PDB file of C-alpha atoms in Angstrom:
ATOM      1  CA  MET A  18     -11.406   8.997  31.906  1.00 78.00           C
ATOM      2  CA  ILE A  19      -8.114   9.159  29.978  1.00 83.00           C
ATOM      3  CA  SER A  20      -6.845   6.019  31.676  1.00 85.00           C
ATOM      4  CA  GLU A  21     -10.130   4.313  30.778  1.00 84.00           C
ATOM      5  CA  PHE A  22      -9.644   5.360  27.179  1.00 85.00           C
ATOM      6  CA  LEU A  23      -6.039   4.136  27.148  1.00 86.00           C
ATOM      7  CA  ASN A  24      -7.029   0.886  28.835  1.00 83.00           C
ATOM      8  CA  MET A  25      -9.609   0.102  26.129  1.00 87.00           C
ATOM      9  CA  GLY A  26     -11.507  -2.364  28.291  1.00 86.00           C
ATOM     10  CA  GLY A  27      -8.320  -4.245  29.170  1.00 88.00           C
ATOM     11  CA  TYR A  28      -7.202  -4.662  25.549  1.00 90.00           C
ATOM     12  CA  GLY A  29      -5.241  -1.404  25.314  1.00 91.00           C
ATOM     13  CA  LEU A  30      -1.880  -3.133  24.838  1.00 93.00           C
ATOM     14  CA  TYR A  31      -3.017  -4.948  21.678  1.00 94.00           C
ATOM     15  CA  ILE A  32      -4.984  -2.016  20.272  1.00 95.00           C
ATOM     16  CA  TRP A  33      -2.346   0.655  20.863  1.00 95.00           C
ATOM     17  CA  LEU A  34       0.458  -1.616  19.671  1.00 96.00           C
ATOM     18  CA  SER A  35      -1.468  -2.121  16.415  1.00 96.00           C
ATOM     19  CA  TYR A  36      -1.991   1.596  15.850  1.00 97.00           C
ATOM     20  CA  VAL A  37       1.558   2.522  16.874  1.00 97.00           C
ATOM     21  CA  PHE A  38       3.065  -0.168  14.632  1.00 97.00           C
ATOM     22  CA  ALA A  39       0.953   0.993  11.674  1.00 97.00           C
ATOM     23  CA  ALA A  40       1.785   4.660  12.309  1.00 97.00           C
ATOM     24  CA  LEU A  41       5.523   4.063  12.685  1.00 97.00           C
ATOM     25  CA  SER A  42       5.661   1.875   9.579  1.00 97.00           C
ATOM     26  CA  LEU A  43       3.813   4.400   7.428  1.00 97.00           C
ATOM     27  CA  VAL A  44       5.727   7.405   8.757  1.00 97.00           C
ATOM     28  CA  SER A  45       9.035   5.574   8.114  1.00 97.00           C
ATOM     29  CA  LEU A  46       7.949   4.697   4.580  1.00 97.00           C
ATOM     30  CA  TYR A  47       6.841   8.262   3.885  1.00 97.00           C
ATOM     31  CA  TYR A  48      10.041   9.854   5.191  1.00 96.00           C
ATOM     32  CA  SER A  49      12.321   7.330   3.501  1.00 95.00           C
ATOM     33  CA  SER A  50      10.535   8.108   0.216  1.00 95.00           C
ATOM     34  CA  VAL A  51      10.821  11.866   0.745  1.00 94.00           C
ATOM     35  CA  LYS A  52      14.492  11.498   1.688  1.00 93.00           C
ATOM     36  CA  LYS A  53      15.177   9.413  -1.399  1.00 90.00           C
ATOM     37  CA  LEU A  54      13.577  12.034  -3.605  1.00 90.00           C
ATOM     38  CA  ALA A  55      15.418  14.871  -1.858  1.00 89.00           C
ATOM     39  CA  SER A  56      18.725  13.097  -2.409  1.00 86.00           C
ATOM     40  CA  ILE A  57      18.213  13.194  -6.132  1.00 81.00           C
ATOM     41  CA  LYS A  58      16.355  16.497  -6.254  1.00 71.00           C
ATOM     42  CA  SER A  59      19.466  18.359  -7.338  1.00 65.00           C
ATOM     43  CA  ALA A  60      18.893  16.734 -10.690  1.00 60.00           C
ATOM     44  CA  GLU A  61      15.292  17.871 -10.831  1.00 58.00           C
ATOM     45  CA  HIS A  62      16.211  21.059 -12.629  1.00 61.00           C
ATOM     46  CA  LEU A  63      16.786  18.810 -15.620  1.00 56.00           C
ATOM     47  CA  TYR A  64      13.067  18.341 -15.602  1.00 54.00           C
ATOM     48  CA  GLN A  65      11.375  21.443 -14.333  1.00 56.00           C
ATOM     49  CA  THR A  66      13.387  24.636 -14.721  1.00 57.00           C
ATOM     50  CA  GLU A  67      11.882  25.782 -18.008  1.00 45.00           C
ATOM     51  CA  LYS A  68       8.840  25.102 -20.006  1.00 46.00           C
ATOM     52  CA  ASN A  69      10.840  24.005 -23.034  1.00 53.00           C
ATOM     53  CA  GLU A  70      12.667  21.582 -20.904  1.00 56.00           C
ATOM     54  CA  GLU A  71       9.383  20.089 -19.762  1.00 56.00           C
ATOM     55  CA  ALA A  72       8.534  19.353 -23.347  1.00 56.00           C
ATOM     56  CA  SER A  73      11.819  17.564 -23.721  1.00 59.00           C
ATOM     57  CA  ILE A  74      11.099  15.567 -20.558  1.00 57.00           C
ATOM     58  CA  SER A  75       7.870  14.430 -22.074  1.00 58.00           C
ATOM     59  CA  VAL A  76       9.670  13.220 -25.154  1.00 56.00           C
ATOM     60  CA  GLN A  77      12.423  11.545 -23.142  1.00 59.00           C
ATOM     61  CA  ALA A  78      10.042  10.055 -20.644  1.00 60.00           C
ATOM     62  CA  ASN A  79       7.798   8.659 -23.331  1.00 58.00           C
ATOM     63  CA  ARG A  80      10.769   7.041 -24.972  1.00 55.00           C
ATOM     64  CA  PHE A  81      11.569   5.588 -21.579  1.00 53.00           C
TER      65      PHE A  81
ATOM     66  CA  MET B  12      -3.421   2.145 -26.288  1.00 58.00           C
ATOM     67  CA  PHE B  13      -1.575   3.021 -23.078  1.00 61.00           C
ATOM     68  CA  GLY B  14      -1.216   6.739 -23.911  1.00 60.00           C
ATOM     69  CA  ILE B  15      -2.989   7.899 -20.756  1.00 60.00           C
ATOM     70  CA  PHE B  16      -0.365   6.090 -18.656  1.00 65.00           C
ATOM     71  CA  LYS B  17       2.561   7.924 -20.215  1.00 68.00           C
ATOM     72  CA  PRO B  18       5.277   8.845 -17.687  1.00 70.00           C
ATOM     73  CA  ARG B  19       4.625  12.567 -17.825  1.00 71.00           C
ATOM     74  CA  THR B  20       1.017  12.187 -16.651  1.00 72.00           C
ATOM     75  CA  PHE B  21       2.005  10.936 -13.210  1.00 71.00           C
ATOM     76  CA  PHE B  22       5.162  13.059 -13.089  1.00 72.00           C
ATOM     77  CA  ASN B  23       3.085  16.228 -13.474  1.00 73.00           C
ATOM     78  CA  LEU B  24       0.462  14.875 -11.093  1.00 73.00           C
ATOM     79  CA  ALA B  25       3.204  14.353  -8.502  1.00 72.00           C
ATOM     80  CA  SER B  26       4.364  17.954  -8.886  1.00 73.00           C
ATOM     81  CA  THR B  27       0.938  19.538  -8.636  1.00 79.00           C
ATOM     82  CA  SER B  28      -1.266  17.396  -6.455  1.00 87.00           C
ATOM     83  CA  ILE B  29       0.776  16.157  -3.493  1.00 90.00           C
ATOM     84  CA  PHE B  30       0.039  19.240  -1.388  1.00 91.00           C
ATOM     85  CA  TRP B  31      -3.736  18.860  -1.794  1.00 93.00           C
ATOM     86  CA  LEU B  32      -3.555  15.115  -1.272  1.00 95.00           C
ATOM     87  CA  LYS B  33      -1.766  15.742   2.026  1.00 95.00           C
ATOM     88  CA  ILE B  34      -4.548  18.104   3.131  1.00 96.00           C
ATOM     89  CA  ILE B  35      -7.197  15.508   2.234  1.00 97.00           C
ATOM     90  CA  PHE B  36      -5.201  12.806   4.035  1.00 96.00           C
ATOM     91  CA  ILE B  37      -4.823  14.848   7.253  1.00 97.00           C
ATOM     92  CA  PHE B  38      -8.561  15.607   7.395  1.00 96.00           C
ATOM     93  CA  SER B  39      -9.636  12.070   6.597  1.00 97.00           C
ATOM     94  CA  ILE B  40      -7.202  10.392   9.014  1.00 97.00           C
ATOM     95  CA  ILE B  41      -8.303  12.673  11.878  1.00 97.00           C
ATOM     96  CA  ILE B  42     -11.950  11.820  11.208  1.00 96.00           C
ATOM     97  CA  GLY B  43     -11.117   8.141  10.680  1.00 96.00           C
ATOM     98  CA  LEU B  44      -9.094   7.822  13.892  1.00 95.00           C
ATOM     99  CA  GLY B  45     -11.704   9.751  15.874  1.00 95.00           C
ATOM    100  CA  LEU B  46     -14.433   7.400  14.719  1.00 94.00           C
ATOM    101  CA  ALA B  47     -12.288   4.277  15.055  1.00 93.00           C
ATOM    102  CA  LEU B  48     -10.896   4.929  18.519  1.00 93.00           C
ATOM    103  CA  VAL B  49     -13.589   7.019  20.210  1.00 92.00           C
ATOM    104  CA  PHE B  50     -16.998   7.050  18.568  1.00 90.00           C
ATOM    105  CA  SER B  51     -17.415   3.580  17.060  1.00 87.00           C
ATOM    106  CA  PRO B  52     -19.210   1.086  19.322  1.00 86.00           C
ATOM    107  CA  ILE B  53     -17.551  -1.943  20.862  1.00 85.00           C
ATOM    108  CA  ASP B  54     -18.385  -5.371  19.466  1.00 81.00           C
ATOM    109  CA  TYR B  55     -20.650  -7.527  21.640  1.00 79.00           C
ATOM    110  CA  LEU B  56     -18.229 -10.467  21.367  1.00 78.00           C
ATOM    111  CA  GLN B  57     -14.810  -8.977  20.692  1.00 80.00           C
ATOM    112  CA  LYS B  58     -15.318  -5.887  22.866  1.00 85.00           C
ATOM    113  CA  ASP B  59     -12.743  -3.130  22.240  1.00 87.00           C
ATOM    114  CA  THR B  60     -10.386  -5.360  20.233  1.00 90.00           C
ATOM    115  CA  VAL B  61     -12.652  -4.727  17.257  1.00 92.00           C
ATOM    116  CA  ARG B  62     -10.939  -1.326  16.987  1.00 94.00           C
ATOM    117  CA  ILE B  63      -7.909  -3.136  15.541  1.00 95.00           C
ATOM    118  CA  MET B  64     -10.126  -3.919  12.534  1.00 94.00           C
ATOM    119  CA  TYR B  65      -9.972  -0.266  11.428  1.00 95.00           C
ATOM    120  CA  VAL B  66      -6.235  -0.622  10.790  1.00 96.00           C
ATOM    121  CA  HIS B  67      -6.054  -4.324   9.927  1.00 95.00           C
ATOM    122  CA  VAL B  68      -8.778  -4.560   7.270  1.00 94.00           C
ATOM    123  CA  PRO B  69      -7.897  -1.422   5.226  1.00 96.00           C
ATOM    124  CA  SER B  70      -4.220  -2.471   5.312  1.00 97.00           C
ATOM    125  CA  SER B  71      -5.140  -5.927   4.025  1.00 95.00           C
ATOM    126  CA  TRP B  72      -7.328  -4.491   1.255  1.00 95.00           C
ATOM    127  CA  ILE B  73      -4.593  -2.090   0.148  1.00 97.00           C
ATOM    128  CA  SER B  74      -1.875  -4.743   0.196  1.00 96.00           C
ATOM    129  CA  LEU B  75      -4.048  -6.988  -2.020  1.00 96.00           C
ATOM    130  CA  LEU B  76      -5.025  -4.120  -4.307  1.00 96.00           C
ATOM    131  CA  ILE B  77      -1.419  -3.032  -4.711  1.00 97.00           C
ATOM    132  CA  PHE B  78      -0.288  -6.527  -5.595  1.00 96.00           C
ATOM    133  CA  LEU B  79      -3.096  -6.719  -8.140  1.00 96.00           C
ATOM    134  CA  ILE B  80      -1.757  -3.466  -9.639  1.00 96.00           C
ATOM    135  CA  ILE B  81       1.794  -4.879  -9.617  1.00 96.00           C
ATOM    136  CA  GLY B  82       0.586  -8.052 -11.345  1.00 96.00           C
ATOM    137  CA  ILE B  83      -1.318  -6.165 -14.042  1.00 95.00           C
ATOM    138  CA  CYS B  84       1.568  -3.708 -14.620  1.00 95.00           C
ATOM    139  CA  SER B  85       4.049  -6.610 -14.778  1.00 95.00           C
ATOM    140  CA  PHE B  86       1.856  -8.428 -17.295  1.00 95.00           C
ATOM    141  CA  ILE B  87       1.564  -5.347 -19.526  1.00 94.00           C
ATOM    142  CA  SER B  88       5.292  -4.670 -19.234  1.00 92.00           C
ATOM    143  CA  LEU B  89       6.104  -8.285 -20.053  1.00 91.00           C
ATOM    144  CA  ILE B  90       3.702  -8.730 -22.983  1.00 91.00           C
ATOM    145  CA  PHE B  91       3.486  -5.245 -24.536  1.00 88.00           C
ATOM    146  CA  ARG B  92       7.007  -4.086 -23.583  1.00 83.00           C
ATOM    147  CA  VAL B  93       5.717  -0.787 -22.191  1.00 84.00           C
ATOM    148  CA  LYS B  94       8.551   0.005 -19.812  1.00 83.00           C
ATOM    149  CA  VAL B  95       6.785   2.617 -17.741  1.00 88.00           C
ATOM    150  CA  PHE B  96       4.478  -0.035 -16.267  1.00 92.00           C
ATOM    151  CA  SER B  97       7.407  -1.715 -14.546  1.00 91.00           C
ATOM    152  CA  VAL B  98       8.287   1.690 -13.057  1.00 92.00           C
ATOM    153  CA  TYR B  99       4.736   1.986 -11.721  1.00 93.00           C
ATOM    154  CA  ALA B 100       5.051  -1.501 -10.211  1.00 95.00           C
ATOM    155  CA  LYS B 101       8.498  -0.769  -8.758  1.00 95.00           C
ATOM    156  CA  SER B 102       7.287   2.512  -7.212  1.00 95.00           C
ATOM    157  CA  VAL B 103       4.212   1.007  -5.609  1.00 96.00           C
ATOM    158  CA  ALA B 104       5.757  -2.249  -4.311  1.00 96.00           C
ATOM    159  CA  PRO B 105       7.313  -0.919  -1.050  1.00 97.00           C
ATOM    160  CA  ILE B 106       3.931   0.570  -0.142  1.00 97.00           C
ATOM    161  CA  GLY B 107       2.270  -2.813  -0.626  1.00 97.00           C
ATOM    162  CA  LEU B 108       5.002  -4.461   1.416  1.00 97.00           C
ATOM    163  CA  VAL B 109       4.473  -2.104   4.360  1.00 98.00           C
ATOM    164  CA  PHE B 110       0.685  -2.524   4.260  1.00 97.00           C
ATOM    165  CA  SER B 111       0.988  -6.317   4.078  1.00 97.00           C
ATOM    166  CA  LEU B 112       3.285  -6.242   7.135  1.00 97.00           C
ATOM    167  CA  ILE B 113       0.822  -4.004   8.972  1.00 97.00           C
ATOM    168  CA  SER B 114      -1.952  -6.429   8.050  1.00 96.00           C
ATOM    169  CA  VAL B 115      -0.063  -9.463   9.373  1.00 96.00           C
ATOM    170  CA  VAL B 116       1.207  -7.796  12.574  1.00 96.00           C
ATOM    171  CA  THR B 117      -2.114  -6.174  13.492  1.00 95.00           C
ATOM    172  CA  GLY B 118      -3.882  -9.432  12.608  1.00 93.00           C
ATOM    173  CA  SER B 119      -1.663 -11.263  15.086  1.00 93.00           C
ATOM    174  CA  LEU B 120      -2.271  -8.616  17.739  1.00 93.00           C
ATOM    175  CA  TRP B 121      -6.010  -8.961  17.139  1.00 92.00           C
ATOM    176  CA  GLY B 122      -5.774 -12.752  17.061  1.00 90.00           C
ATOM    177  CA  PHE B 123      -4.256 -13.198  20.510  1.00 90.00           C
ATOM    178  CA  PRO B 124      -7.111 -11.739  22.591  1.00 90.00           C
ATOM    179  CA  THR B 125      -9.804 -13.224  20.303  1.00 87.00           C
ATOM    180  CA  TRP B 126      -8.406 -16.632  19.259  1.00 85.00           C
ATOM    181  CA  GLY B 127      -5.893 -17.156  22.065  1.00 87.00           C
ATOM    182  CA  THR B 128      -2.941 -17.344  19.685  1.00 86.00           C
ATOM    183  CA  PHE B 129      -0.868 -14.877  17.712  1.00 89.00           C
ATOM    184  CA  TRP B 130      -0.531 -17.163  14.701  1.00 86.00           C
ATOM    185  CA  SER B 131      -2.026 -20.235  13.080  1.00 85.00           C
ATOM    186  CA  TRP B 132      -0.911 -21.827   9.812  1.00 88.00           C
ATOM    187  CA  ASP B 133      -4.378 -21.866   8.308  1.00 85.00           C
ATOM    188  CA  GLY B 134      -5.319 -20.900   4.753  1.00 85.00           C
ATOM    189  CA  ARG B 135      -5.818 -17.151   5.193  1.00 89.00           C
ATOM    190  CA  LEU B 136      -2.831 -16.495   7.429  1.00 91.00           C
ATOM    191  CA  THR B 137      -0.487 -18.691   5.403  1.00 91.00           C
ATOM    192  CA  SER B 138      -1.520 -17.167   2.053  1.00 93.00           C
ATOM    193  CA  MET B 139      -1.121 -13.689   3.554  1.00 94.00           C
ATOM    194  CA  PHE B 140       2.320 -14.680   4.810  1.00 95.00           C
ATOM    195  CA  ILE B 141       3.191 -15.819   1.258  1.00 96.00           C
ATOM    196  CA  LEU B 142       2.070 -12.396  -0.003  1.00 96.00           C
ATOM    197  CA  VAL B 143       4.509 -10.715   2.411  1.00 97.00           C
ATOM    198  CA  LEU B 144       7.311 -13.014   1.181  1.00 97.00           C
ATOM    199  CA  THR B 145       6.418 -12.257  -2.450  1.00 96.00           C
ATOM    200  CA  TYR B 146       6.566  -8.524  -1.746  1.00 97.00           C
ATOM    201  CA  ILE B 147       9.951  -8.931  -0.028  1.00 97.00           C
ATOM    202  CA  LEU B 148      11.264 -10.971  -2.965  1.00 97.00           C
ATOM    203  CA  TYR B 149       9.963  -8.391  -5.456  1.00 96.00           C
ATOM    204  CA  VAL B 150      11.535  -5.433  -3.635  1.00 96.00           C
ATOM    205  CA  LEU B 151      14.836  -7.261  -3.020  1.00 96.00           C
ATOM    206  CA  LEU B 152      15.149  -8.281  -6.680  1.00 95.00           C
ATOM    207  CA  TRP B 153      14.895  -4.640  -7.738  1.00 94.00           C
ATOM    208  CA  SER B 154      17.535  -3.739  -5.134  1.00 92.00           C
ATOM    209  CA  PHE B 155      20.056  -6.468  -5.846  1.00 93.00           C
ATOM    210  CA  ILE B 156      19.943  -6.949  -9.613  1.00 91.00           C
ATOM    211  CA  LYS B 157      22.060  -4.156 -11.009  1.00 88.00           C
ATOM    212  CA  ASP B 158      21.210  -4.608 -14.690  1.00 88.00           C
ATOM    213  CA  TYR B 159      17.928  -2.735 -15.212  1.00 88.00           C
ATOM    214  CA  ASN B 160      16.590  -4.929 -18.021  1.00 89.00           C
ATOM    215  CA  SER B 161      17.278  -8.182 -16.141  1.00 92.00           C
ATOM    216  CA  ALA B 162      15.703  -6.798 -12.963  1.00 93.00           C
ATOM    217  CA  GLU B 163      12.690  -5.659 -14.943  1.00 92.00           C
ATOM    218  CA  LYS B 164      12.203  -9.035 -16.606  1.00 93.00           C
ATOM    219  CA  ILE B 165      12.589 -11.096 -13.415  1.00 95.00           C
ATOM    220  CA  THR B 166      10.398  -8.827 -11.287  1.00 95.00           C
ATOM    221  CA  ASN B 167       7.731  -8.858 -13.999  1.00 95.00           C
ATOM    222  CA  ILE B 168       7.670 -12.647 -13.818  1.00 96.00           C
ATOM    223  CA  VAL B 169       7.440 -12.524  -9.998  1.00 96.00           C
ATOM    224  CA  GLY B 170       4.615  -9.988 -10.282  1.00 95.00           C
ATOM    225  CA  VAL B 171       2.608 -12.126 -12.708  1.00 95.00           C
ATOM    226  CA  VAL B 172       3.213 -15.424 -10.871  1.00 95.00           C
ATOM    227  CA  GLY B 173       2.425 -13.756  -7.531  1.00 94.00           C
ATOM    228  CA  LEU B 174      -1.039 -12.880  -8.856  1.00 94.00           C
ATOM    229  CA  ILE B 175      -2.029 -16.533  -8.343  1.00 94.00           C
ATOM    230  CA  ASN B 176      -1.960 -15.905  -4.592  1.00 92.00           C
ATOM    231  CA  ILE B 177      -4.547 -13.089  -4.680  1.00 93.00           C
ATOM    232  CA  PRO B 178      -7.672 -15.238  -5.271  1.00 92.00           C
ATOM    233  CA  ILE B 179      -6.233 -17.802  -2.840  1.00 92.00           C
ATOM    234  CA  ILE B 180      -6.103 -15.136  -0.108  1.00 91.00           C
ATOM    235  CA  LYS B 181      -9.575 -13.914  -1.009  1.00 87.00           C
ATOM    236  CA  PHE B 182     -11.284 -17.317  -1.006  1.00 85.00           C
ATOM    237  CA  SER B 183      -9.106 -19.092   1.581  1.00 82.00           C
ATOM    238  CA  VAL B 184     -11.678 -18.600   4.340  1.00 77.00           C
ATOM    239  CA  ALA B 185     -14.299 -20.310   2.179  1.00 77.00           C
ATOM    240  CA  TRP B 186     -12.069 -23.119   0.871  1.00 77.00           C
ATOM    241  CA  TRP B 187     -10.435 -24.184   4.139  1.00 73.00           C
ATOM    242  CA  ASN B 188     -11.313 -24.275   7.812  1.00 71.00           C
ATOM    243  CA  SER B 189      -9.875 -21.130   9.316  1.00 70.00           C
ATOM    244  CA  LEU B 190      -9.728 -19.230  12.564  1.00 68.00           C
ATOM    245  CA  HIS B 191     -10.151 -16.141  10.420  1.00 70.00           C
ATOM    246  CA  GLN B 192     -13.700 -14.903  10.051  1.00 71.00           C
ATOM    247  CA  PRO B 193     -15.301 -14.742   6.566  1.00 69.00           C
ATOM    248  CA  SER B 194     -15.436 -11.368   4.783  1.00 70.00           C
ATOM    249  CA  SER B 195     -18.046  -8.986   6.172  1.00 67.00           C
ATOM    250  CA  ILE B 196     -17.833  -6.776   3.103  1.00 66.00           C
ATOM    251  CA  THR B 197     -17.918  -8.083  -0.450  1.00 68.00           C
ATOM    252  CA  LEU B 198     -18.451  -6.456  -3.817  1.00 64.00           C
ATOM    253  CA  THR B 199     -21.448  -8.642  -4.577  1.00 68.00           C
ATOM    254  CA  ALA B 200     -23.525  -8.446  -1.390  1.00 68.00           C
ATOM    255  CA  ALA B 201     -24.615  -5.921   1.201  1.00 68.00           C
ATOM    256  CA  PRO B 202     -22.143  -5.523   4.087  1.00 70.00           C
ATOM    257  CA  THR B 203     -22.937  -7.528   7.200  1.00 73.00           C
ATOM    258  CA  ILE B 204     -21.513  -4.995   9.639  1.00 78.00           C
ATOM    259  CA  HIS B 205     -23.382  -2.054  11.132  1.00 86.00           C
ATOM    260  CA  SER B 206     -22.995   1.371   9.533  1.00 85.00           C
ATOM    261  CA  SER B 207     -21.459   2.728  12.762  1.00 85.00           C
ATOM    262  CA  MET B 208     -18.537   0.346  12.149  1.00 88.00           C
ATOM    263  CA  LEU B 209     -18.626   0.475   8.367  1.00 91.00           C
ATOM    264  CA  ALA B 210     -18.160   4.268   8.268  1.00 92.00           C
ATOM    265  CA  PRO B 211     -14.805   4.376  10.146  1.00 94.00           C
ATOM    266  CA  LEU B 212     -13.638   1.330   8.211  1.00 94.00           C
ATOM    267  CA  LEU B 213     -14.279   3.010   4.862  1.00 95.00           C
ATOM    268  CA  ILE B 214     -12.842   6.337   6.007  1.00 96.00           C
ATOM    269  CA  MET B 215      -9.654   4.630   7.202  1.00 96.00           C
ATOM    270  CA  PHE B 216      -9.461   2.786   3.877  1.00 97.00           C
ATOM    271  CA  PHE B 217      -9.869   6.104   2.060  1.00 97.00           C
ATOM    272  CA  SER B 218      -7.136   7.724   4.218  1.00 97.00           C
ATOM    273  CA  PHE B 219      -4.716   4.862   3.643  1.00 97.00           C
ATOM    274  CA  SER B 220      -5.461   4.959  -0.092  1.00 97.00           C
ATOM    275  CA  ILE B 221      -4.677   8.680  -0.241  1.00 97.00           C
ATOM    276  CA  LEU B 222      -1.468   8.147   1.737  1.00 97.00           C
ATOM    277  CA  SER B 223      -0.525   5.317  -0.631  1.00 97.00           C
ATOM    278  CA  LEU B 224      -1.104   7.620  -3.599  1.00 96.00           C
ATOM    279  CA  ILE B 225       1.075  10.360  -2.035  1.00 96.00           C
ATOM    280  CA  ILE B 226       3.932   7.931  -1.366  1.00 96.00           C
ATOM    281  CA  PHE B 227       3.536   6.363  -4.802  1.00 95.00           C
ATOM    282  CA  LEU B 228       3.801   9.778  -6.516  1.00 94.00           C
ATOM    283  CA  ILE B 229       6.941  10.634  -4.508  1.00 94.00           C
ATOM    284  CA  ARG B 230       8.572   7.304  -5.306  1.00 94.00           C
ATOM    285  CA  TYR B 231       7.520   7.451  -8.953  1.00 92.00           C
ATOM    286  CA  LYS B 232       9.030  10.925  -9.286  1.00 90.00           C
ATOM    287  CA  TYR B 233      12.250   9.608  -7.775  1.00 91.00           C
ATOM    288  CA  GLU B 234      12.345   6.660 -10.185  1.00 89.00           C
ATOM    289  CA  ILE B 235      11.846   8.836 -13.264  1.00 86.00           C
ATOM    290  CA  ILE B 236      14.514  11.368 -12.215  1.00 85.00           C
ATOM    291  CA  ASN B 237      16.858   8.575 -11.174  1.00 83.00           C
ATOM    292  CA  PHE B 238      16.444   6.874 -14.549  1.00 77.00           C
ATOM    293  CA  ARG B 239      17.218  10.109 -16.388  1.00 74.00           C
ATOM    294  CA  VAL B 240      20.221  10.914 -14.182  1.00 71.00           C
ATOM    295  CA  ASN B 241      21.692   7.445 -14.555  1.00 70.00           C
ATOM    296  CA  LYS B 242      21.151   7.549 -18.285  1.00 64.00           C
ATOM    297  CA  LYS B 243      23.170  10.785 -18.619  1.00 53.00           C
TER     298      LYS B 243
END
């Protein structure tokens, strides 16, 4: 039954390749984005440590 | 006029909502994949290959939608000089690029068993290929132009000019002879596919949209912090 499911009526190669390609692409994009953010996260305290600072972010960001 | 789009809105949204968006994404993708791969019926002509549609079509829709967003943001940034719109466009562009690649690759993989060829230079496939190239150009320009203002100006122009391709992609199957089938779902008419196939298609589109939003918020947060850090 599992082999029947994997075989997908003889089109398994095309179907699974499509899903695997989509999954790998999206997972890579997600993790590269998370990694990018983590690399700069040390600077995040500039934004979120205190409430007052958040107000200043708003001002700075709006200027931006 | 653009007050609701101020940078802090999405920055705060990124901090508070990503966790819940991930939960929604996990649930919806499990349901979507279950329906797409197990419970949806096979097509009487295309047999099981129709299951590729549940990845191909939502990816195509999202890649078009994202470029439309890039075009609109670029236009606003160019005309009204609201800088944050170019940050929105920059943050969302890699997501559009990946979805356009998924669309083209899965389309080819679907094309071979149904048309007998992986690729044909007809209207739809060629215009979609141009979209991929436009995305690549847009992302590369941001990467290689070091001066922020120059990069912003040039990418805004690419974003606005690239908009021309969107209606071409949409109407290419009507304007030219194509191997590609006409749209089964339009905004103006009832869908021509059965609800048992429409449901997984829409759920997969919803899942991909939520994932796009999650990745956009992460990338947007990075861009805002990066801008502040570089400014210091």
